[in-house]
PDB file of C-alpha atoms in Angstrom:
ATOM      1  CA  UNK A   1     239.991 155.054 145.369  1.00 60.00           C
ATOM      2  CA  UNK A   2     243.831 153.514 145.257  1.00 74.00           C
ATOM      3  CA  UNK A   3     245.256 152.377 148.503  1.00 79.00           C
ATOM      4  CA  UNK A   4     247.960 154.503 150.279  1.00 78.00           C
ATOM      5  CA  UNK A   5     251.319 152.686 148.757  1.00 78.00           C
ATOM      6  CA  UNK A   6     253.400 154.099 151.796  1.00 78.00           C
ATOM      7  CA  UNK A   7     250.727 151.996 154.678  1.00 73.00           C
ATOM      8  CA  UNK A   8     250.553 148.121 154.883  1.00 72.00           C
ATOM      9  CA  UNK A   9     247.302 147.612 155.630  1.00 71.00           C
ATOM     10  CA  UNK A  10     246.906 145.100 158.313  1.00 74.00           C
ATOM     11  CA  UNK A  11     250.918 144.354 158.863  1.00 80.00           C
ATOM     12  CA  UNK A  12     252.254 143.797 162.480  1.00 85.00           C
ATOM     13  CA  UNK A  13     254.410 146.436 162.869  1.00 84.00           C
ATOM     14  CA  UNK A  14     251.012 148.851 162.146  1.00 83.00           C
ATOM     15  CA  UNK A  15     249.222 146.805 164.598  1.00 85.00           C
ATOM     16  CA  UNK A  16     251.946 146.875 167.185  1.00 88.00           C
ATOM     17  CA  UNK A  17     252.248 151.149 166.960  1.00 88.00           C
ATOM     18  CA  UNK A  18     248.863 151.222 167.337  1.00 87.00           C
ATOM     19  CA  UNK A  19     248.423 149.229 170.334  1.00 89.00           C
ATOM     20  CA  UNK A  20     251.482 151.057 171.858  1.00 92.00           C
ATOM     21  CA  UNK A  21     249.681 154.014 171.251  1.00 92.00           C
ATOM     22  CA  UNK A  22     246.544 153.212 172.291  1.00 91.00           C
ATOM     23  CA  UNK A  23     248.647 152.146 176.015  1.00 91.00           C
ATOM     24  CA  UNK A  24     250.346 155.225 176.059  1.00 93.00           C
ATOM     25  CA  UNK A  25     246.980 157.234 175.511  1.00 92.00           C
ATOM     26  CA  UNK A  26     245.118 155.121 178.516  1.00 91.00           C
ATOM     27  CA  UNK A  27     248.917 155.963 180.722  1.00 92.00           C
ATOM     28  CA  UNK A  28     248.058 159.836 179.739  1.00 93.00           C
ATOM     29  CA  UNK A  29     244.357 160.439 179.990  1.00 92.00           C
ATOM     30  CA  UNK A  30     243.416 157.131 182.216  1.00 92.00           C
ATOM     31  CA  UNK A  31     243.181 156.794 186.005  1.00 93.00           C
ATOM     32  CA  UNK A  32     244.873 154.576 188.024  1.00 94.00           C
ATOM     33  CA  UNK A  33     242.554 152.018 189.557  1.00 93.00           C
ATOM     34  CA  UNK A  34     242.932 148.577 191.467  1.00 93.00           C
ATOM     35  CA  UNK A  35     241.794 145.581 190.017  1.00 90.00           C
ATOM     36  CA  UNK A  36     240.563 143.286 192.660  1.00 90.00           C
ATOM     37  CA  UNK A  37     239.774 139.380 191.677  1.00 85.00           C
ATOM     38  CA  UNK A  38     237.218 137.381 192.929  1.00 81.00           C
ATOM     39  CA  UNK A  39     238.545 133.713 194.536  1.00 80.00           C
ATOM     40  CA  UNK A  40     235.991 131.240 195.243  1.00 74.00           C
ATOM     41  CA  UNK A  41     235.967 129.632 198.692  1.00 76.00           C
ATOM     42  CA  UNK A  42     233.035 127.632 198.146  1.00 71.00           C
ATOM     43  CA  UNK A  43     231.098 126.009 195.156  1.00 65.00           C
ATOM     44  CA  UNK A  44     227.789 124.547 195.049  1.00 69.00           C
ATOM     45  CA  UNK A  45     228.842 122.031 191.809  1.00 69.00           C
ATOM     46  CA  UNK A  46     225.067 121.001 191.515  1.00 72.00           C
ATOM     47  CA  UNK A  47     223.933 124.653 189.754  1.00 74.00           C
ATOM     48  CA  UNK A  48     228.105 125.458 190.234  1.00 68.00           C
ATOM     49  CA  UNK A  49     226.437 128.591 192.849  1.00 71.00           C
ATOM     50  CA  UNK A  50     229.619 130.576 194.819  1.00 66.00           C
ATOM     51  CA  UNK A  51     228.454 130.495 198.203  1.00 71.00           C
ATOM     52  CA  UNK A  52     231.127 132.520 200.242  1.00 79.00           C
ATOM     53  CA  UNK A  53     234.240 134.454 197.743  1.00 77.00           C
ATOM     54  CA  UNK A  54     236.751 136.627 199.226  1.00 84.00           C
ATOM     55  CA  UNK A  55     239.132 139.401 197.133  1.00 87.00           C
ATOM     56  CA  UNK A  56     242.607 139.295 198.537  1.00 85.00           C
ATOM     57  CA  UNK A  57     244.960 140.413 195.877  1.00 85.00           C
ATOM     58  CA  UNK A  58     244.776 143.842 194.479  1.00 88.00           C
ATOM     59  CA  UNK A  59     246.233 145.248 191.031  1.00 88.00           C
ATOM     60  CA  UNK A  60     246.974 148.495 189.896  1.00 91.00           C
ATOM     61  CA  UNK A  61     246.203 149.083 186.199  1.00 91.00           C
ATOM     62  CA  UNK A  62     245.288 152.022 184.400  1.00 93.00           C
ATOM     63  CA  UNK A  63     242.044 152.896 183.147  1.00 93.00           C
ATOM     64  CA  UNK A  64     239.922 155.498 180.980  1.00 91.00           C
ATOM     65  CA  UNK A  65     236.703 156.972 181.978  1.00 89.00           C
ATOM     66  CA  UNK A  66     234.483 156.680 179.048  1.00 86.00           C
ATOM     67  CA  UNK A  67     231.503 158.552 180.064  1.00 79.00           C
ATOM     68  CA  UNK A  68     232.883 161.642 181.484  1.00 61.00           C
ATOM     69  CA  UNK A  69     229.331 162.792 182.698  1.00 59.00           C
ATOM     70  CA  UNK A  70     229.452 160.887 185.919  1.00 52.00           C
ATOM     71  CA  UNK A  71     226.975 158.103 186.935  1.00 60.00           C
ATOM     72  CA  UNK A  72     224.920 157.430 183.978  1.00 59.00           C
ATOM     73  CA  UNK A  73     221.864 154.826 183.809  1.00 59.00           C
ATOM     74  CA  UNK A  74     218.409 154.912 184.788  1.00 64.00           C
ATOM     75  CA  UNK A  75     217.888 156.234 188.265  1.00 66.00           C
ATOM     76  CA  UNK A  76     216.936 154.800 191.412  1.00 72.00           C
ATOM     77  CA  UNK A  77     214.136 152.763 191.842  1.00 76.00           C
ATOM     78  CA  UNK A  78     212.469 152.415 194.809  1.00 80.00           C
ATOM     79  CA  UNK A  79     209.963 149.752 195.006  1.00 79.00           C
ATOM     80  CA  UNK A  80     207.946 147.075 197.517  1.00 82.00           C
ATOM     81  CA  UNK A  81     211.340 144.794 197.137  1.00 83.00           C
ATOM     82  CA  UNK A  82     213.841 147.683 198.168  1.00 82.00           C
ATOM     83  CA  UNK A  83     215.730 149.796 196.291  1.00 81.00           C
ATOM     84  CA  UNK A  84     217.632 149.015 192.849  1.00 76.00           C
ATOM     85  CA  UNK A  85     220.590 151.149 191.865  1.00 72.00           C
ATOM     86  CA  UNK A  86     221.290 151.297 188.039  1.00 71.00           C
ATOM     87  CA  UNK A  87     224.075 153.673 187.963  1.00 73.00           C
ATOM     88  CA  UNK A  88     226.554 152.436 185.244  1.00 76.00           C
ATOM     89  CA  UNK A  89     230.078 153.491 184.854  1.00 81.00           C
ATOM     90  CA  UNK A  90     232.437 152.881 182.012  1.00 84.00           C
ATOM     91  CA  UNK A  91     236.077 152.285 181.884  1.00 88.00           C
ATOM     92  CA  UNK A  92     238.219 151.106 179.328  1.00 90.00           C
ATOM     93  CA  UNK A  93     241.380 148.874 180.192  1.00 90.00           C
ATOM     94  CA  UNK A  94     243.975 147.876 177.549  1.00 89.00           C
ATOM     95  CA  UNK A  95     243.870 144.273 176.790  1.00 87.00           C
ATOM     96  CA  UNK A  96     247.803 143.379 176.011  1.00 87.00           C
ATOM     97  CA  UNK A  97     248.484 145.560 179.759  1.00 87.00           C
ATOM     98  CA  UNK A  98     245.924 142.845 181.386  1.00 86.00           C
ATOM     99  CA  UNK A  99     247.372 140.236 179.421  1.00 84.00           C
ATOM    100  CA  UNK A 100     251.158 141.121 179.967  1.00 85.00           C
ATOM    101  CA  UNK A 101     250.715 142.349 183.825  1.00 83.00           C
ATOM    102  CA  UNK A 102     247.795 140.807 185.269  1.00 82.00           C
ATOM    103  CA  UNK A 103     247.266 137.584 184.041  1.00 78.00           C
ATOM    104  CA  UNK A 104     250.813 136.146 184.608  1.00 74.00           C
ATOM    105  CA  UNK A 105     250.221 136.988 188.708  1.00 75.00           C
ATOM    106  CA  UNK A 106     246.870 135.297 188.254  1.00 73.00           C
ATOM    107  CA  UNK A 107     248.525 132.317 187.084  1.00 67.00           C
ATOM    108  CA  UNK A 108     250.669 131.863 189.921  1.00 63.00           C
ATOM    109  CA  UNK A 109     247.566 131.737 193.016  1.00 61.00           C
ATOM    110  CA  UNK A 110     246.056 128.726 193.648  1.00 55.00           C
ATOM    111  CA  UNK A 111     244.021 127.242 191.437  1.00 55.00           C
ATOM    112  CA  UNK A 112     241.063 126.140 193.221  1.00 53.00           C
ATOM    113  CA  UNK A 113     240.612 129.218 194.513  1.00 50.00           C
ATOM    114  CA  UNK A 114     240.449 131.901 191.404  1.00 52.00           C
ATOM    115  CA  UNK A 115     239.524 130.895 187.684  1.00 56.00           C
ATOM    116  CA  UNK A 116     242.022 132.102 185.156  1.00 56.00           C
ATOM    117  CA  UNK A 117     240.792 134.685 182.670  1.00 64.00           C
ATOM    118  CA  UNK A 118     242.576 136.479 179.995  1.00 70.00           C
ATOM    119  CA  UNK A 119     240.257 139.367 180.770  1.00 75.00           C
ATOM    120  CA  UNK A 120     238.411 141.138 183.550  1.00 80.00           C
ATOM    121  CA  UNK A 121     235.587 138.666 184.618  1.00 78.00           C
ATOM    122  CA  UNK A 122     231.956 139.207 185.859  1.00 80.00           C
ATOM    123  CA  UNK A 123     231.530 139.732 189.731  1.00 80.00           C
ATOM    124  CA  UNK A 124     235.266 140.765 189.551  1.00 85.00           C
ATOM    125  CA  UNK A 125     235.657 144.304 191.661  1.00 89.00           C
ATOM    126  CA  UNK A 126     237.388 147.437 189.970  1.00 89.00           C
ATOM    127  CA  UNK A 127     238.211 150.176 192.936  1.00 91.00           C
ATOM    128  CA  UNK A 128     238.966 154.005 191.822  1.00 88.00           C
TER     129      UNK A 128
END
């Protein structure tokens, strides 16, 4: 089967409409929700254990629900050592709107207190 002669496959200009469109389908189906990082206040450096964090800052980003049935994951499960929640919720964030909105106010805090990340980090909180 011959290629499509009027498509460059893999060109930037194909890359860049489809990221734009990608954006503009998160702005249209998404939901806006804040983006809250985590800042360190204190770090054990022998097994580098956070001991007390606070979230300050908050960012508004948009986001798309992936699993549309609600709270999926296994249940709750109540045992001798409490109760574990495994409720799981999926959203999808664009990378080049973290990247281009996000990250550069990220940059600017103090660096002893948050870890710059091109992307949304573990422990990080995500508020809809």
């Amino acid at each position: 089967m011959a290629l499509n002669p009027f498509f460059l496959q893999g060109s930037d200009a194909e890359q860049n409409l489809i990221q734009q469109l990608i954006n503009e389908q998160l702005k249209i189906y998404g939901v806006e929700v804040s983006y809250l990082p985590q800042k360190f206040i204190r770090k054990e450096t022998i097994i580098r254990e956070v001991t007390a964090s606070k979230f300050n800052d908050n960012f508004s980003i948009e986001a798309y629900v992936s699993n549309y049935d609600g709270y999926t994951g296994s249940g709750d499960i109540l045992s001798k050592f409490g109760m574990n929640l495994k409720d799981e919720l999926t959203l999808i964030i664009s990378k080049e709107r973290f990247e281009d909105f996000i990250s550069p106010l990220l940059t600017e805090m103090d660096h002893n207190e948050i870890i710059f990340s091109s992307r949304i980090r573990e422990r990080d909180l995500i508020y809809i």
